[in-house]
Amino acid sequence: GVGGYESFAVVVTEEFPYIVQGSSPELMSMDQLPIRQGCVSKRSIASGEFGVVYASKDGLVAIGPGGNFSVVTDGYLSRDDWQALNPSSIHGCIHDGRYVAFYDTGTEQGGFILDPNHPEYGLTFLNWYASATYPDPLADSLFVVINNNELVTWDTDAAAMLPYQWRSGPFKAPRPTSMSMARIYADDYDNLNFSLLADRGNGYETVYSTPVLSGKPFRLPAGYYADKFKVELVGTSTVSRVDVAETASDLAAL
């Protein structure tokens, strides 16, 4: 298949991708990129302001200006995790700078969202499936086909937000400790639950979970020591920041 950005075309094959460029048809040149990542799903190819993305056997590949390339799912999914999504079934598009895709494993259907230009924003999984997508640039809308060929518009009802479950990457303390304070910054606190997970040597387990009702600091329980932590948020409230600290003074200094 073929994608494009700026004055370049990206041709993806079953083995290598190629960059095509030139000022006129007779002056076009094609250069092979040194990344052996064949495309496994033509419907996964999508173009955006950042470049072109497509599904390979190892993950979601992004090719940007100058032929820069990366497997943008590497930081979130192992090759086995990616393979479990059946990458040959993936189809997707770009909407508002994000890659919105859906997969079908044969036993499970779902989707995910990733910003190829900012992979640090995280990988968001969807617990529903669309058989087709169409981004309409004039309407600035994304249309998806769900259920039995029902056409709906993405994200048009602010009062009917889907609940999310978000988990941070690990953060490591300089020494074994117990976090004692936390604070959540959110647009509202209508539906928000916070959990702190700690790895005490046997993998991550939840050491505390509570509904969050305001932006005031709240205490976390003691009685354990760990040096690796994760934060989990569940709800529909829009969160902009999460602070977790060892002491109240440390929290106030953040």
Tab-separated table of C-alpha atoms in Angstrom:
chain	number	residue	atom	x	y	z
A	1	GLY	CA	0.000	0.000	0.000
A	2	VAL	CA	0.918	3.683	-0.182
A	3	GLY	CA	0.727	6.590	2.251
A	4	GLY	CA	1.941	10.143	1.971
A	5	TYR	CA	3.018	13.280	3.809
A	6	GLU	CA	4.438	16.633	2.671
A	7	SER	CA	6.086	15.961	-0.717
A	8	PHE	CA	6.894	12.311	0.002
A	9	ALA	CA	5.133	9.041	-0.684
A	10	VAL	CA	5.748	6.000	1.479
A	11	VAL	CA	5.391	2.644	-0.260
A	12	VAL	CA	5.113	-0.306	2.095
A	13	THR	CA	5.650	-3.867	0.899
A	14	GLU	CA	5.780	-7.327	2.421
A	15	GLU	CA	9.413	-6.735	3.387
A	16	PHE	CA	10.852	-3.178	3.255
A	17	PRO	CA	9.210	0.279	3.123
A	18	TYR	CA	10.365	2.801	0.505
A	19	ILE	CA	10.406	6.597	0.300
A	20	VAL	CA	9.431	8.108	-3.062
A	21	GLN	CA	10.213	11.757	-3.770
A	22	GLY	CA	10.815	14.131	-6.657
A	23	SER	CA	9.641	17.347	-8.283
A	24	SER	CA	8.037	15.721	-11.333
A	25	PRO	CA	7.075	12.186	-12.450
A	26	GLU	CA	10.192	11.676	-14.599
A	27	LEU	CA	12.448	12.811	-11.756
A	28	MET	CA	10.995	10.640	-9.002
A	29	SER	CA	13.429	8.533	-6.978
A	30	MET	CA	12.696	5.613	-4.666
A	31	ASP	CA	14.909	4.769	-1.699
A	32	GLN	CA	14.616	1.666	0.447
A	33	LEU	CA	14.568	2.305	4.173
A	34	PRO	CA	16.826	0.111	6.335
A	35	ILE	CA	13.984	-1.324	8.388
A	36	ARG	CA	12.768	-4.817	7.606
A	37	GLN	CA	9.178	-4.325	8.695
A	38	GLY	CA	6.713	-5.601	6.119
A	39	CYS	CA	3.113	-4.403	6.162
A	40	VAL	CA	0.676	-7.128	7.272
A	41	SER	CA	-2.564	-5.166	6.779
A	42	LYS	CA	-3.206	-2.714	3.964
A	43	ARG	CA	-6.151	-1.233	5.888
A	44	SER	CA	-3.790	-0.322	8.737
A	45	ILE	CA	-1.933	2.249	6.591
A	46	ALA	CA	-2.769	5.834	7.570
A	47	SER	CA	-1.217	9.232	6.860
A	48	GLY	CA	-1.014	12.248	9.146
A	49	GLU	CA	1.017	15.384	9.740
A	50	PHE	CA	3.695	13.274	11.442
A	51	GLY	CA	4.086	10.829	8.524
A	52	VAL	CA	2.756	7.377	7.736
A	53	VAL	CA	1.942	4.481	10.073
A	54	TYR	CA	1.177	0.834	9.360
A	55	ALA	CA	0.999	-2.520	11.133
A	56	SER	CA	3.940	-4.907	10.869
A	57	LYS	CA	4.618	-8.253	12.529
A	58	ASP	CA	6.547	-6.523	15.340
A	59	GLY	CA	4.309	-3.520	16.036
A	60	LEU	CA	2.970	-0.259	14.675
A	61	VAL	CA	5.611	1.350	12.448
A	62	ALA	CA	5.804	5.137	11.983
A	63	ILE	CA	7.802	6.727	9.168
A	64	GLY	CA	8.319	10.466	9.383
A	65	PRO	CA	10.173	13.333	7.692
A	66	GLY	CA	13.565	12.440	6.292
A	67	GLY	CA	12.732	8.753	6.439
A	68	ASN	CA	12.967	8.589	10.223
A	69	PHE	CA	11.277	5.449	11.453
A	70	SER	CA	10.379	3.666	14.659
A	71	VAL	CA	8.139	0.918	16.017
A	72	VAL	CA	6.009	3.181	18.216
A	73	THR	CA	4.320	0.366	20.152
A	74	ASP	CA	7.662	-1.007	21.417
A	75	GLY	CA	7.384	0.865	24.713
A	76	TYR	CA	3.977	-0.635	25.482
A	77	LEU	CA	3.653	-4.073	23.923
A	78	SER	CA	6.068	-6.939	23.492
A	79	ARG	CA	6.075	-8.731	20.166
A	80	ASP	CA	3.990	-11.519	21.719
A	81	ASP	CA	1.457	-8.983	23.065
A	82	TRP	CA	1.238	-7.357	19.634
A	83	GLN	CA	0.842	-10.726	17.911
A	84	ALA	CA	-2.028	-11.527	20.261
A	85	LEU	CA	-3.970	-8.640	18.635
A	86	ASN	CA	-3.775	-10.400	15.239
A	87	PRO	CA	-2.028	-7.497	13.435
A	88	SER	CA	-3.160	-8.688	10.000
A	89	SER	CA	-6.724	-7.785	11.095
A	90	ILE	CA	-5.873	-4.215	12.153
A	91	HIS	CA	-7.502	-1.313	10.335
A	92	GLY	CA	-7.202	2.305	11.360
A	93	CYS	CA	-7.140	5.989	10.512
A	94	ILE	CA	-5.812	9.298	11.810
A	95	HIS	CA	-8.202	11.586	13.692
A	96	ASP	CA	-7.088	14.727	15.537
A	97	GLY	CA	-3.475	13.600	15.245
A	98	ARG	CA	-4.122	10.199	16.821
A	99	TYR	CA	-4.142	6.758	15.272
A	100	VAL	CA	-7.473	5.067	16.006
A	101	ALA	CA	-7.416	1.359	15.167
A	102	PHE	CA	-9.432	-1.810	15.633
A	103	TYR	CA	-8.518	-5.499	15.665
A	104	ASP	CA	-10.222	-8.891	15.551
A	105	THR	CA	-8.434	-11.917	17.012
A	106	GLY	CA	-11.199	-14.335	16.082
A	107	THR	CA	-12.252	-14.645	19.725
A	108	GLU	CA	-11.997	-11.007	20.809
A	109	GLN	CA	-12.643	-7.672	19.134
A	110	GLY	CA	-11.403	-4.300	20.351
A	111	GLY	CA	-9.406	-1.231	19.480
A	112	PHE	CA	-6.683	1.134	20.596
A	113	ILE	CA	-5.604	4.775	20.284
A	114	LEU	CA	-2.010	6.012	19.991
A	115	ASP	CA	-0.466	9.370	19.140
A	116	PRO	CA	2.519	8.450	16.900
A	117	ASN	CA	3.977	11.928	17.324
A	118	HIS	CA	3.778	11.664	21.133
A	119	PRO	CA	4.024	7.986	22.122
A	120	GLU	CA	4.788	9.154	25.666
A	121	TYR	CA	1.076	10.013	25.961
A	122	GLY	CA	0.389	6.292	26.269
A	123	LEU	CA	-1.530	3.519	24.565
A	124	THR	CA	-5.287	3.471	25.192
A	125	PHE	CA	-7.285	0.298	24.580
A	126	LEU	CA	-10.972	0.303	23.628
A	127	ASN	CA	-13.388	-2.403	24.760
A	128	TRP	CA	-15.597	-2.061	21.673
A	129	TYR	CA	-15.107	-2.684	17.955
A	130	ALA	CA	-15.772	-0.853	14.698
A	131	SER	CA	-15.701	-2.655	11.360
A	132	ALA	CA	-14.880	0.540	9.435
A	133	THR	CA	-13.735	4.121	10.060
A	134	TYR	CA	-13.895	7.320	8.030
A	135	PRO	CA	-12.326	10.628	9.128
A	136	ASP	CA	-14.132	13.558	7.499
A	137	PRO	CA	-11.788	16.590	7.445
A	138	LEU	CA	-14.514	19.038	6.416
A	139	ALA	CA	-16.790	18.052	9.279
A	140	ASP	CA	-13.795	17.478	11.588
A	141	SER	CA	-15.496	14.259	12.619
A	142	LEU	CA	-14.689	10.580	12.729
A	143	PHE	CA	-17.434	8.220	11.574
A	144	VAL	CA	-17.310	4.574	12.668
A	145	VAL	CA	-19.408	1.537	11.807
A	146	ILE	CA	-20.430	-0.523	14.842
A	147	ASN	CA	-22.800	-3.377	15.650
A	148	ASN	CA	-24.861	-4.345	12.597
A	149	ASN	CA	-23.680	-1.678	10.154
A	150	GLU	CA	-24.733	1.171	12.434
A	151	LEU	CA	-22.983	4.427	11.472
A	152	VAL	CA	-22.170	6.688	14.426
A	153	THR	CA	-20.024	9.763	15.040
A	154	TRP	CA	-17.068	9.590	17.404
A	155	ASP	CA	-17.114	11.720	20.562
A	156	THR	CA	-20.179	13.916	20.000
A	157	ASP	CA	-21.983	13.520	23.342
A	158	ALA	CA	-19.996	15.043	26.205
A	159	ALA	CA	-22.570	13.727	28.674
A	160	ALA	CA	-22.033	10.109	27.634
A	161	MET	CA	-18.325	9.638	28.259
A	162	LEU	CA	-17.028	6.072	28.177
A	163	PRO	CA	-15.324	4.990	31.406
A	164	TYR	CA	-11.565	4.518	31.217
A	165	GLN	CA	-8.997	2.487	33.120
A	166	TRP	CA	-5.556	4.123	32.963
A	167	ARG	CA	-2.366	2.785	34.515
A	168	SER	CA	0.930	4.645	34.598
A	169	GLY	CA	4.307	3.214	33.813
A	170	PRO	CA	6.492	2.292	36.801
A	171	PHE	CA	8.250	4.979	38.794
A	172	LYS	CA	11.162	4.015	41.032
A	173	ALA	CA	11.964	5.470	44.432
A	174	PRO	CA	15.652	5.893	45.394
A	175	ARG	CA	15.128	3.466	48.285
A	176	PRO	CA	12.357	1.243	49.678
A	177	THR	CA	9.652	3.438	51.171
A	178	SER	CA	5.912	3.848	51.522
A	179	MET	CA	4.138	6.719	49.790
A	180	SER	CA	2.002	8.662	52.271
A	181	MET	CA	0.318	11.478	50.301
A	182	ALA	CA	-1.392	11.981	46.943
A	183	ARG	CA	-3.280	14.689	45.077
A	184	ILE	CA	-5.258	14.538	41.818
A	185	TYR	CA	-5.878	17.505	39.525
A	186	ALA	CA	-9.026	16.987	37.451
A	187	ASP	CA	-11.664	19.007	35.592
A	188	ASP	CA	-14.279	17.469	37.855
A	189	TYR	CA	-14.539	14.686	40.426
A	190	ASP	CA	-17.891	13.240	39.405
A	191	ASN	CA	-16.492	9.794	38.603
A	192	LEU	CA	-12.889	9.140	39.563
A	193	ASN	CA	-11.183	6.346	41.481
A	194	PHE	CA	-7.487	6.245	42.424
A	195	SER	CA	-5.341	3.190	43.161
A	196	LEU	CA	-1.704	2.922	44.188
A	197	LEU	CA	0.154	-0.239	43.210
A	198	ALA	CA	3.491	-1.303	44.679
A	199	ASP	CA	5.990	-4.015	43.825
A	200	ARG	CA	7.221	-5.543	47.076
A	201	GLY	CA	9.173	-8.274	45.318
A	202	ASN	CA	6.312	-10.406	44.003
A	203	GLY	CA	4.944	-8.171	41.265
A	204	TYR	CA	2.615	-5.205	41.468
A	205	GLU	CA	-0.346	-5.350	43.819
A	206	THR	CA	-2.853	-2.739	44.913
A	207	VAL	CA	-1.966	-1.290	48.315
A	208	TYR	CA	-4.690	1.370	48.385
A	209	SER	CA	-7.781	2.332	46.401
A	210	THR	CA	-10.257	5.158	47.004
A	211	PRO	CA	-12.784	7.397	45.244
A	212	VAL	CA	-11.415	10.902	44.676
A	213	LEU	CA	-13.958	13.586	45.545
A	214	SER	CA	-11.879	16.787	45.373
A	215	GLY	CA	-8.492	18.253	44.524
A	216	LYS	CA	-7.399	18.235	48.156
A	217	PRO	CA	-4.395	16.096	49.223
A	218	PHE	CA	-5.272	12.760	50.821
A	219	ARG	CA	-3.338	10.276	52.914
A	220	LEU	CA	-2.128	6.861	51.806
A	221	PRO	CA	-1.690	3.936	54.222
A	222	ALA	CA	1.672	2.940	55.650
A	223	GLY	CA	2.830	-0.489	56.819
A	224	TYR	CA	4.747	-1.623	53.721
A	225	TYR	CA	7.976	-0.846	51.854
A	226	ALA	CA	8.585	-0.866	48.111
A	227	ASP	CA	10.777	0.970	45.624
A	228	LYS	CA	8.615	0.585	42.489
A	229	PHE	CA	5.125	2.023	42.133
A	230	LYS	CA	2.340	2.530	39.612
A	231	VAL	CA	-0.805	4.659	39.677
A	232	GLU	CA	-4.179	3.582	38.303
A	233	LEU	CA	-7.179	5.812	37.553
A	234	VAL	CA	-10.674	4.588	36.699
A	235	GLY	CA	-13.661	6.753	35.785
A	236	THR	CA	-14.836	9.388	33.327
A	237	SER	CA	-13.394	12.571	34.860
A	238	THR	CA	-10.657	14.305	32.864
A	239	VAL	CA	-7.401	14.251	34.845
A	240	SER	CA	-4.469	16.546	34.089
A	241	ARG	CA	-2.012	15.583	36.825
A	242	VAL	CA	-1.348	13.056	39.589
A	243	ASP	CA	1.085	13.749	42.444
A	244	VAL	CA	2.279	11.027	44.827
A	245	ALA	CA	4.888	11.706	47.517
A	246	GLU	CA	6.515	10.239	50.615
A	247	THR	CA	5.553	13.136	52.913
A	248	ALA	CA	3.154	16.079	53.029
A	249	SER	CA	6.071	18.517	52.657
A	250	ASP	CA	7.303	16.644	49.590
A	251	LEU	CA	3.803	16.868	48.091
A	252	ALA	CA	3.591	20.602	48.797
A	253	ALA	CA	6.920	21.125	47.033
A	254	LEU	CA	5.725	19.537	43.797
